[in-house]
CSV table of C-alpha atoms in Angstrom, one decimal:
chain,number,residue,atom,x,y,z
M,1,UNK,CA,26.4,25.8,1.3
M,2,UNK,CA,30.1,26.2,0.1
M,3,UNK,CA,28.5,28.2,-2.9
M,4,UNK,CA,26.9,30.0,-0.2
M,5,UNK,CA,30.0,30.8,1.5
M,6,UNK,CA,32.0,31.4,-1.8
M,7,UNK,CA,29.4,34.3,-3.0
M,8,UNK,CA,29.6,35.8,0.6
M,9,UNK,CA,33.3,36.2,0.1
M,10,UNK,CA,32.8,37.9,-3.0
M,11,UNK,CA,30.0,40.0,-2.0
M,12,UNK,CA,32.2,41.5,0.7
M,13,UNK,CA,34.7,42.3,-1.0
M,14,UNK,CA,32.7,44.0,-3.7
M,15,UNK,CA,31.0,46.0,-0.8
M,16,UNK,CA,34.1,46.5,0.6
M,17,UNK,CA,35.7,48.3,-2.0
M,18,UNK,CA,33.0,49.9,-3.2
M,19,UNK,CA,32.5,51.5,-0.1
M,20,UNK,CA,36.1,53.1,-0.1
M,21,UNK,CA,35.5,55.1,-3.1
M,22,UNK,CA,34.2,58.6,-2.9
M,23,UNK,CA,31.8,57.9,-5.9
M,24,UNK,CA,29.8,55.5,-3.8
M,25,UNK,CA,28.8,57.7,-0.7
M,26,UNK,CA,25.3,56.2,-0.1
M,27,UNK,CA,27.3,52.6,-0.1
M,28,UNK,CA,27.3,50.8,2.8
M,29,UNK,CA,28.1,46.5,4.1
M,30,UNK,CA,24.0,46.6,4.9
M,31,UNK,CA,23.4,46.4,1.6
M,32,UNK,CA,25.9,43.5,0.6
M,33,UNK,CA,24.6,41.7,3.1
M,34,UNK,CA,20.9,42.2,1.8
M,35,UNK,CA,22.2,40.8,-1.3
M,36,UNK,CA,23.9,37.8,0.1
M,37,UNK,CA,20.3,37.5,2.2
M,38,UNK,CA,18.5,37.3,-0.9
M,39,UNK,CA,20.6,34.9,-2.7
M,40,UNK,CA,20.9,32.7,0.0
M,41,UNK,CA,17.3,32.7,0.5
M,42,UNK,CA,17.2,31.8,-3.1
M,43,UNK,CA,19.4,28.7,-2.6
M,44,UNK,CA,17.5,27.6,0.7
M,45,UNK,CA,14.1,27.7,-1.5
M,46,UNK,CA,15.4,25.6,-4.5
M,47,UNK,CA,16.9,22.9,-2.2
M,48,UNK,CA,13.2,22.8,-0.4
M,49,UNK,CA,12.0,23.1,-3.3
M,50,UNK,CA,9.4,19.1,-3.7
M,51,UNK,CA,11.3,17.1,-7.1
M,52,UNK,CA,8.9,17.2,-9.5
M,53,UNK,CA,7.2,13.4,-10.1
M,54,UNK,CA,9.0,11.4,-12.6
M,55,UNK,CA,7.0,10.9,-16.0
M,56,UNK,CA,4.8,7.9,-15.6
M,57,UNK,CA,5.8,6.0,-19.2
M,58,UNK,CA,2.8,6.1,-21.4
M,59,UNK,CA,0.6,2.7,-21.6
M,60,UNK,CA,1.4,0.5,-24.5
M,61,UNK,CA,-0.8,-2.5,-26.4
M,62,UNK,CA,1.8,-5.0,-23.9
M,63,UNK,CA,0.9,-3.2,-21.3
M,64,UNK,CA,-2.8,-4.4,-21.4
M,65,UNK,CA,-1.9,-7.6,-23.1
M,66,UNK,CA,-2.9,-10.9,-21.3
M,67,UNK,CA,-0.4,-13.2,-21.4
M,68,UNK,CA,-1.4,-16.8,-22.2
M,69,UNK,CA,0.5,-18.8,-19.7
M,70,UNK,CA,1.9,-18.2,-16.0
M,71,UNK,CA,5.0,-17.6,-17.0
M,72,UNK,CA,3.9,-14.8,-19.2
M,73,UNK,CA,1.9,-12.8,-16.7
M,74,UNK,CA,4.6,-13.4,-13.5
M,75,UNK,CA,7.5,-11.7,-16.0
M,76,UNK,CA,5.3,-8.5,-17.2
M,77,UNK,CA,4.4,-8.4,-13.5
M,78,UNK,CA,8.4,-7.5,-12.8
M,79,UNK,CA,8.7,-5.5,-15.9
M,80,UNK,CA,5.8,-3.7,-14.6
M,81,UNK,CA,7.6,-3.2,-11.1
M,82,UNK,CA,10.9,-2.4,-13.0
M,83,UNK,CA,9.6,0.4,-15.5
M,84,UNK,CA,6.6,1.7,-12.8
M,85,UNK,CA,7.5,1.6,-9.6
M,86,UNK,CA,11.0,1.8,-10.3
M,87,UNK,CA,12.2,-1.6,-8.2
M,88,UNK,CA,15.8,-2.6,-8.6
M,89,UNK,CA,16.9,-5.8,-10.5
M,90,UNK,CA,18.5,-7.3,-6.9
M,91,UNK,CA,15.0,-7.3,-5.9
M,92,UNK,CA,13.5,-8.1,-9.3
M,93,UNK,CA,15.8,-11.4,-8.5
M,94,UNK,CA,14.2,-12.2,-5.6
M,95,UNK,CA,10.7,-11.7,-6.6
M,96,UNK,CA,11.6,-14.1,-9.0
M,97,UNK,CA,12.1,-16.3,-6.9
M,98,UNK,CA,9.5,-15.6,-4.4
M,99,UNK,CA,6.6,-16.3,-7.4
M,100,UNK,CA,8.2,-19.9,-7.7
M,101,UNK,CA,7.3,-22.0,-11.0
M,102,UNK,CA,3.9,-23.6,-9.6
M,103,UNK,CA,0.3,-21.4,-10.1
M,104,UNK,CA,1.5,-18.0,-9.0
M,105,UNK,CA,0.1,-15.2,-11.4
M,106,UNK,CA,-2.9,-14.0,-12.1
M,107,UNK,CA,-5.2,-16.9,-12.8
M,108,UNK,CA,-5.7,-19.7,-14.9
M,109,UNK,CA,-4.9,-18.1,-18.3
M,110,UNK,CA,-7.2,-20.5,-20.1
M,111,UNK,CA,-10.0,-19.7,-17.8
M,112,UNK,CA,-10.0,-16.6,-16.4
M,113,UNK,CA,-12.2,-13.7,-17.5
M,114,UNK,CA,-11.7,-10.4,-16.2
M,115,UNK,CA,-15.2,-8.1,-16.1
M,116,UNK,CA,-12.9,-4.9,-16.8
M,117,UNK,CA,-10.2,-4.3,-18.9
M,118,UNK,CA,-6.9,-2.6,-17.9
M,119,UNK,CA,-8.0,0.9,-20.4
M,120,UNK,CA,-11.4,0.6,-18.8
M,121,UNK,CA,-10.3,0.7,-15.4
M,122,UNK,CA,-7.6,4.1,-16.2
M,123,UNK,CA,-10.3,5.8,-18.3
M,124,UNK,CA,-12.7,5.5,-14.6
M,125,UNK,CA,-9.7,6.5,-12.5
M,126,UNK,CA,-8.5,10.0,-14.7
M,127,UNK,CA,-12.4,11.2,-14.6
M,128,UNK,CA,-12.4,10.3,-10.4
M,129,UNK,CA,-10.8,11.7,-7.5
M,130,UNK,CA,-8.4,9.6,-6.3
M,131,UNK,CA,-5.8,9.8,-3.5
M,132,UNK,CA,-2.4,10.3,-3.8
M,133,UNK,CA,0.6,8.3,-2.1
M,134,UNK,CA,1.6,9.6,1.5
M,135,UNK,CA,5.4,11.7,1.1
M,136,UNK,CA,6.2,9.8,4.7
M,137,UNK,CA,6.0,6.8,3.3
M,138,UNK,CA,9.0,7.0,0.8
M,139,UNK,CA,7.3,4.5,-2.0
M,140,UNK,CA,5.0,4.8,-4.5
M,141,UNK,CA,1.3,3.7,-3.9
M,142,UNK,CA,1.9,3.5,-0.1
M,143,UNK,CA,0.1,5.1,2.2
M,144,UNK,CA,0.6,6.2,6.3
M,145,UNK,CA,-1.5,5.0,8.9
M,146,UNK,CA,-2.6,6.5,12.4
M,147,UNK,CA,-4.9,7.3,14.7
M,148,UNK,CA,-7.0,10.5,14.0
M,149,UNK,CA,-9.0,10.0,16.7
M,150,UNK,CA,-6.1,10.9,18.9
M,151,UNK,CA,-5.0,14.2,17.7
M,152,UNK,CA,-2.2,11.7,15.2
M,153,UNK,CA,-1.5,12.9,11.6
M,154,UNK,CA,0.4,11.1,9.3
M,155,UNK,CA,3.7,12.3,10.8
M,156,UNK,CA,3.2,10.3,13.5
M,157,UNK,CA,3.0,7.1,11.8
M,158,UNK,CA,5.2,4.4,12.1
M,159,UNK,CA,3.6,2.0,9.4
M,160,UNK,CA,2.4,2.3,6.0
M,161,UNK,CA,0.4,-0.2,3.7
M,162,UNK,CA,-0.3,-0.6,0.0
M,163,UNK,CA,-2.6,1.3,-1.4
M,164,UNK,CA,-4.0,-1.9,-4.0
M,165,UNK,CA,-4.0,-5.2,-3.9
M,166,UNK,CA,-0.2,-6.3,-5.2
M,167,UNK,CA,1.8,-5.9,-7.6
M,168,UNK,CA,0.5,-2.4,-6.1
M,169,UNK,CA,0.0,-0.7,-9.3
M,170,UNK,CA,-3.0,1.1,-10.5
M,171,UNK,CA,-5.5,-1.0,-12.9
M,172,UNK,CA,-3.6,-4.1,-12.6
M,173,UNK,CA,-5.1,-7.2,-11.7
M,174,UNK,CA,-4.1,-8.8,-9.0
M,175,UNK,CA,-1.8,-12.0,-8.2
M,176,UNK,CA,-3.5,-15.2,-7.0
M,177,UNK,CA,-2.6,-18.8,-6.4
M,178,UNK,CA,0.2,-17.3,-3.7
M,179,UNK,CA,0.6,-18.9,-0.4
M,180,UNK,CA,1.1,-17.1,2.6
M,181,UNK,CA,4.4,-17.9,3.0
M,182,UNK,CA,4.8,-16.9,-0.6
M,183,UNK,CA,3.2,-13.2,0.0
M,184,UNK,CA,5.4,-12.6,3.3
M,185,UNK,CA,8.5,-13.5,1.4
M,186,UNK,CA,7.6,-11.2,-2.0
M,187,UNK,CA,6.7,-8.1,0.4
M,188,UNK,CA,10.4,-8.9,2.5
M,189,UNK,CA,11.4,-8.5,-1.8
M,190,UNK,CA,10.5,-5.4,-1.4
M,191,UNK,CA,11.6,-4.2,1.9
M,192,UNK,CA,8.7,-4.7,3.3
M,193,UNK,CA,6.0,-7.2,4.9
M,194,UNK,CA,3.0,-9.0,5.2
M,195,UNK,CA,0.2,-6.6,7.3
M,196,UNK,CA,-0.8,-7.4,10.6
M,197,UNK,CA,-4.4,-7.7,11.2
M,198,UNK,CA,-5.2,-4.9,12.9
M,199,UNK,CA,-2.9,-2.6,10.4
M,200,UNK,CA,-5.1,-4.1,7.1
M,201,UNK,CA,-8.4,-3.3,9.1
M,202,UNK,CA,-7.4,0.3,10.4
M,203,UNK,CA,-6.1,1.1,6.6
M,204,UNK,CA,-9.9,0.0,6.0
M,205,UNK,CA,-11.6,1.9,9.0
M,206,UNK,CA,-9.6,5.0,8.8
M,207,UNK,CA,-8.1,4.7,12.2
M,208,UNK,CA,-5.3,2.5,13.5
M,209,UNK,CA,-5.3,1.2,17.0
M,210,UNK,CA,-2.4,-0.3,19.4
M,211,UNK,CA,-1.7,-3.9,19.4
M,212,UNK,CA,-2.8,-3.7,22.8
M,213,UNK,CA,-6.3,-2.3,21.5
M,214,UNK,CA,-6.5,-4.9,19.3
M,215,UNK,CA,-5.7,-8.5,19.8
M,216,UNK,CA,-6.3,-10.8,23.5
M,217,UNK,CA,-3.3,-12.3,23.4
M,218,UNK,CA,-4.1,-14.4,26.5
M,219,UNK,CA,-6.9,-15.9,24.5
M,220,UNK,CA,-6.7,-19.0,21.3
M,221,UNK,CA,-7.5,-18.2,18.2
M,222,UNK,CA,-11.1,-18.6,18.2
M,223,UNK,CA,-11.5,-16.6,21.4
M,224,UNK,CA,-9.1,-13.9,20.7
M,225,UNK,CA,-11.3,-13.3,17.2
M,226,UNK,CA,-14.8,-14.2,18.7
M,227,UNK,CA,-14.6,-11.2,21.5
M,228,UNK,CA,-13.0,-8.7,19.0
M,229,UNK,CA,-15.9,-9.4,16.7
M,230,UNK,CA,-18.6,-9.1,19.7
M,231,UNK,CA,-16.6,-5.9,20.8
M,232,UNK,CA,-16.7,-3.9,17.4
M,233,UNK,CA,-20.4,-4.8,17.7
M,234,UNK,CA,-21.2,-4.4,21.0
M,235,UNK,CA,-19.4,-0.6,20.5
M,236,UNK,CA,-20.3,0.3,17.2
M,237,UNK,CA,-17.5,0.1,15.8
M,238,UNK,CA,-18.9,-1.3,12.4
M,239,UNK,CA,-18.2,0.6,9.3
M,240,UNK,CA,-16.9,-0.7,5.7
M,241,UNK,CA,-13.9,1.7,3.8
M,242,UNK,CA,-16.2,3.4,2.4
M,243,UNK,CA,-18.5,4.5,4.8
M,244,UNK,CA,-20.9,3.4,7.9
M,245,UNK,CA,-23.8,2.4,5.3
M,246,UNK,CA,-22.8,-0.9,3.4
M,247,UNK,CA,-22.8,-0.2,-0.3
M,248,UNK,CA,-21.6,-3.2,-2.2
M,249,UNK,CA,-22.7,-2.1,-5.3
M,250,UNK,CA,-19.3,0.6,-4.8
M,251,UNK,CA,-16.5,-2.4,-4.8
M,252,UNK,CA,-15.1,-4.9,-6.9
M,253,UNK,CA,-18.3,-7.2,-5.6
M,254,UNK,CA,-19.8,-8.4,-9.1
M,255,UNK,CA,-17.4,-11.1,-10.5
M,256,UNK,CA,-19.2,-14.4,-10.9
M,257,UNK,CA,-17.6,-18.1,-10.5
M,258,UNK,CA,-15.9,-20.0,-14.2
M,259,UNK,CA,-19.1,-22.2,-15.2
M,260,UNK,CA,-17.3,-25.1,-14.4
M,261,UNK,CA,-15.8,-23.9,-10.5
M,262,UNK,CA,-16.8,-26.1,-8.3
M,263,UNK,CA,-14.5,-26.3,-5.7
M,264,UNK,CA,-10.8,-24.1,-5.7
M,265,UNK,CA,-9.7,-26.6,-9.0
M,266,UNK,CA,-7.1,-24.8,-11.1
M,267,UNK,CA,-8.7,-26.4,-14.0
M,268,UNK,CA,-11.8,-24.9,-13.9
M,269,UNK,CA,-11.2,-22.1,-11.6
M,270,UNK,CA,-10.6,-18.7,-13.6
M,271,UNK,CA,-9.7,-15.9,-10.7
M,272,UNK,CA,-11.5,-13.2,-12.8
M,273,UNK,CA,-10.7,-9.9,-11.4
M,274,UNK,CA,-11.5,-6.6,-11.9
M,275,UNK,CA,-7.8,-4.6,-12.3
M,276,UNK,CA,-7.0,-2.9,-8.7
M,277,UNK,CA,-8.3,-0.2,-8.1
M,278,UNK,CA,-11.6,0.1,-10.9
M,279,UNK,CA,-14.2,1.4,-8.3
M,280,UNK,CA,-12.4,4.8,-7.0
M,281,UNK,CA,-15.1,4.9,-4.0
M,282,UNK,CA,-14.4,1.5,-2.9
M,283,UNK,CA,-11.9,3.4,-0.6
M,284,UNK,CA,-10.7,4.0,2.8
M,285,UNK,CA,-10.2,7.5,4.3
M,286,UNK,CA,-6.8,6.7,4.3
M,287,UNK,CA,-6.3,6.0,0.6
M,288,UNK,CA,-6.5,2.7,0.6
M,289,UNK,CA,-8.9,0.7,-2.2
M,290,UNK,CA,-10.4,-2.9,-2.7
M,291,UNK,CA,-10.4,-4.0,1.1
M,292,UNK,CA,-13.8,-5.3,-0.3
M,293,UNK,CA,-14.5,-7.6,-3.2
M,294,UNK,CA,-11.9,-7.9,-5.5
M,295,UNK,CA,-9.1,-10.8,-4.4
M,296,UNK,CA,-9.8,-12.0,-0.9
M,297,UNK,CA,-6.0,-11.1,0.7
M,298,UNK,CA,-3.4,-13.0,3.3
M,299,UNK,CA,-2.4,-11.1,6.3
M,300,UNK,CA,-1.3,-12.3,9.4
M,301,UNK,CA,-2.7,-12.9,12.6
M,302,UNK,CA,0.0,-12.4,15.8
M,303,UNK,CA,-1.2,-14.5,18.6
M,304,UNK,CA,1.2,-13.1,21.3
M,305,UNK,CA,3.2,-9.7,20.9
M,306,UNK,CA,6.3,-11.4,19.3
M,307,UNK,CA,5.1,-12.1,16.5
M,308,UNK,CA,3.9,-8.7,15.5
M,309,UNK,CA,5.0,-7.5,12.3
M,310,UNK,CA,6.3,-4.3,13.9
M,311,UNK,CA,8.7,-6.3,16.2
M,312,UNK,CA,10.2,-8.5,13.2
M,313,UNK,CA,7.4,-11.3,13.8
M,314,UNK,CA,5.1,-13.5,11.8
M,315,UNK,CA,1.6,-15.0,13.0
M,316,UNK,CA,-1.2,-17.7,11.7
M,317,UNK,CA,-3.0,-17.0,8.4
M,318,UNK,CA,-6.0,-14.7,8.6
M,319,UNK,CA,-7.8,-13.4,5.2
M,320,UNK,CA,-10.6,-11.4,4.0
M,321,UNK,CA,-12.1,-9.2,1.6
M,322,UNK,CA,-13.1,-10.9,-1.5
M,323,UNK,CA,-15.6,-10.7,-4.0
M,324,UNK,CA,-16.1,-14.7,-3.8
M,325,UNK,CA,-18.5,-14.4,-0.7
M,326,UNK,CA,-21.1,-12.3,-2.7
M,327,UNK,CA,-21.5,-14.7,-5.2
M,328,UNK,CA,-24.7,-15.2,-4.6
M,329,UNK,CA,-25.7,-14.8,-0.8
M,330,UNK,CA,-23.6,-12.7,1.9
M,331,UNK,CA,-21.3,-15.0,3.5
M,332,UNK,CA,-20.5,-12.4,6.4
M,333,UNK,CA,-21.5,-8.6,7.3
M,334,UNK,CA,-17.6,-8.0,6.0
M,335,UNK,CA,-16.8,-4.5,7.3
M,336,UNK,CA,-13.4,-3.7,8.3
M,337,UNK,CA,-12.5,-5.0,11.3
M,338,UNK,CA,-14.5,-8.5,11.1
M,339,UNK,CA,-12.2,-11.4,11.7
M,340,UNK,CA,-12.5,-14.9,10.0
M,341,UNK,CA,-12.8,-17.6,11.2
M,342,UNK,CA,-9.3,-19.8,11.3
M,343,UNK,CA,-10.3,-20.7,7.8
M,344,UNK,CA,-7.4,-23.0,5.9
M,345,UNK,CA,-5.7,-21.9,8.6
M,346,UNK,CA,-2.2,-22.5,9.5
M,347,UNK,CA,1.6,-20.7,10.7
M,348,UNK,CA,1.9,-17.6,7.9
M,349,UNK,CA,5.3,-19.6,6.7
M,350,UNK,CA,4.4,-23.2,6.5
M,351,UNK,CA,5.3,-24.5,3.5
M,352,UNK,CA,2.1,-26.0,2.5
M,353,UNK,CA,0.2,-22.4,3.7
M,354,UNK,CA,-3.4,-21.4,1.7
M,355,UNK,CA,-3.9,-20.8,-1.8
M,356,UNK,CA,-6.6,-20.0,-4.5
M,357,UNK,CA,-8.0,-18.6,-7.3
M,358,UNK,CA,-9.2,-15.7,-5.3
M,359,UNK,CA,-6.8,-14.6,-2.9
M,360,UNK,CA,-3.9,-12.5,-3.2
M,361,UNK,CA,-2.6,-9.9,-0.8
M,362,UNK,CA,-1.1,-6.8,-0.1
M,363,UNK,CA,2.5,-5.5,1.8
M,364,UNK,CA,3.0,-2.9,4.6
M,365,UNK,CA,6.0,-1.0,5.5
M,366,UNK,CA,7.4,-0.1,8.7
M,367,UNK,CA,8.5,3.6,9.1
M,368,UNK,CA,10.6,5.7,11.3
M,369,UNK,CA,7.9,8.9,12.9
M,370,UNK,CA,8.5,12.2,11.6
M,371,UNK,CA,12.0,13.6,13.5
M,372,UNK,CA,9.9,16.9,15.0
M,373,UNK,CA,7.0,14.6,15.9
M,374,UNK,CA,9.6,12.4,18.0
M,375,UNK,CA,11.5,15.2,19.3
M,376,UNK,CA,7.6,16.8,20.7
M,377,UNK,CA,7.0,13.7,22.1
M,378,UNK,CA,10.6,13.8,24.0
C-alpha cells in the first residue's frame, strides 16, 4: 500500500496543476481520483491474485527405480518429500530418525512384487479425473473434512487428512513394516498426526461427525466398537468411499500373498502394493483414495476424550483397510466406518506397537476454521 499512497501523491499533484491551467478547462480532481481508483484496483487484484502452482519436476528413471535394500527405498522416500512436496531438511532429519534402521520401507526388497508400476499408475491418473488438494488445508495432498450434512463446507473445517496412504505422494507405494508408534512420530515430522478413528472413516464416508457422535467413551474397547458397528447398521449408515454399492473390483483389492507367506515373516512376506493412488474411483467424496485395499493403515482409537487427536492426545491401535482380507474370502463387510476388532492391539506409542508387511498409514492435520466462518459463528 505505500506504492498506493506514493502514486496518490503524485496523481494529485498532476491533477492539481493541471487543473490551474486555462488549457485544461474540462479538468477536474474527479478524474485523478478515477485514475488512482483504477490503479489501485489494479494492485488489490494482483495481490488476490491465487500464485500459480510450482512446476512439479518431471519423473526421472530414479524416480521409478526400486531400490534393492531398505536403506535404499527409506532415503528416495525423503528425496521424494524433499523435491515433491517440498519438506524442509529439519524435518527430513527427523523423519530420519522416525523410519529407524529395522524393516521400515516399503517391503522386503527381495520379495516384494508390486502388480503396477509407478509409470502405469501416472499414465491411469492423467487420463482420470482426479481431485485436487483443499486451499484450507495449507499442504499438498491434504484435504478438509466436515460435515455436509449440516450445512458445513470446507471453511468450516478444523482437520484435514492425507489424501494417500504416506509418503502422501501420487503413484508411490506405500511404507510398511512401521509401528504405530513409529507412524504417530513421522506424521508429528511433519507437523502433523496420526488420524483419529472417526476422522479416517468420515474422510472415507464423506461426512465427519463430533467425537461425541462417534465414540462411547463410558464403554471398553470391545463395547465401545461393538455398538458403533450395530449402530451404523441398525441406521444405515453403511457405505464404502466410493459409493453405497460395494465394488471391490474399483480399489487396490487384487494383490495376492509371496508364495512362501505364511504367517507376517519378513522373509517370505513381500508387501506388494499397488503405488497410491492407481484406482482413481477408489475415492471418497472428499478426495481421499485407497481407504480400501491397498496397505491396511494405523490410526488411533481414543477411549476417553483426552486422548483425542484434536486435544493433543493419543489412543489404542485400531487399523483397517487393506487388500490382505480379500485374498481369497471377505474377512469383514469393510465399509467406512466398521471398526476392528482390538486386533494386535495395544497403547498407539508402546514401543513394541503392530507391524507388518501390509500395513502402513496415513497423517491428518489439525487446522484453524476459516476467520469469516468463526466470526458468523460469533
Amino acid at each position: 500500500m505505500k506504492s498506493s499512497r506514493a502514486w496518490m501523491v503524485v496523481l494529485l499533484t498532476v491533477g492539481a496543476s493541471g487543473c490551474q491551467q486555462d488549457s485544461h478547462p474540462a479538468c477536474s480532481l474527479s478524474e485523478t481520483w478515477q485514475a488512482f481508483a483504477a490503479f489501485h484496483q489494479h494492485c488489490v487484484d494482483e495481490a488476490n491474485k491465487t500464485p500459480p502452482k510450482p512446476v512439479e519436476p518431471p519423473w526421472t528413471e530414479q524416480d521409478d527405480a526400486l531400490p534393492d535394500t531398505l536403506e535404499g527405498q527409506r532415503e528416495e522416500i525423503l528425496r521424494k518429500l524433499r523435491e515433491r512436496m517440498g519438506v524442509s531438511e529439519e524435518a527430513i532429519t527427523k523423519l530420519r530418525d522416525a523410519f529407524g534402521t529395522y524393516r521400515t520401507g516399503q517391503g522386503n526388497p527381495k520379495v516384494t512384487k508390486h502388480p503396477m508400476t509407478r509409470a502405469e499408475c501416472r499414465a491411469i491418473r492423467e487420463s482420470a479425473e482426479t481431485f485436487p488438494a483443499s486451499e484450507v488445508c495449507g499442504e499438498k495432498n491434504m484435504v478438509a473434512l466436515f460435515n455436509p450434512s449440516k450445512h458445513e463446507t470446507e471453511k468450516d473445517a478444523t482437520v484435514c487428512i492425507d489424501q494417500f496412504e504416506f509418503p502422501n505422494i501420487a503413484c508411490e507405494y506405500p511404507m510398511t513394516w512401521v509401528q504405530a508408534q513409529q507412524a504417530q512420530r513421522i506424521c508429528k515430522a511433519l507437523g502433523k498426526r496420526l488420524c483419529d478413528a472417526h476422522e479416517w472413516e468420515g474422510a472415507c464416508y464423506g461426512e465427519l461427525r463430533s467425537p461425541e457422535e462417534e465414540y462411547a467413551f463410558t464403554l471398553d474397547r470391545e463395547n465401545m466398537s461393538g455398538l458403533h458397528n450395530f449402530n451404523n447398521k441398525k441406521n444405515g449408515w453403511i457405505r464404502w468411499a466410493y459409493g453405497e454399492q460395494k465394488n471391490h473390483k474399483l480399489c487396490a483389492t487384487t494383490s495376492r500373498k509371496s508364495d512362501k507367506c505364511v504367517a507376517s515373516e519378513w522373509e517370505y512376506c513381500g508387501s506388494n502394493t499397488f503405488p497410491a493412488g492407481a484406482f482413481p474411483k477408489c475415492v471418497s467424496r472428499f478426495g481421499v483414495y485407497d481407504q480400501h485395499g491397498n496397505a491396511a493403515e494405523h490410526m488411533s482409537l481414543p477411549m476417553k476424550p483426552e486422548q483425542l487427536g484434536s486435544r493433543g492426545g493419543i489412543g489404542r491401535t485400531e487399523m483397517k483397510g487393506s487388500w490382505f482380507i480379500f485374498d481369497f474370502y471377505e474377512a469383514h463387510i469393510d465399509d467406512c466406518r466398521w471398526r476392528a476388532p482390538d486386533w494386535h492391539g495395544s497403547e498407539v506409542m508402546h514401543h513394541n506397537s503392530h507391524a507388518n508387511y501390509h500395513l502402513g498409514f496415513r497423517c491428518c492435520k489439525d487446522i484453524a476454521p476459516s476467520p469469516s466462518t468463526q466470526t458468523t459463528k460469533d
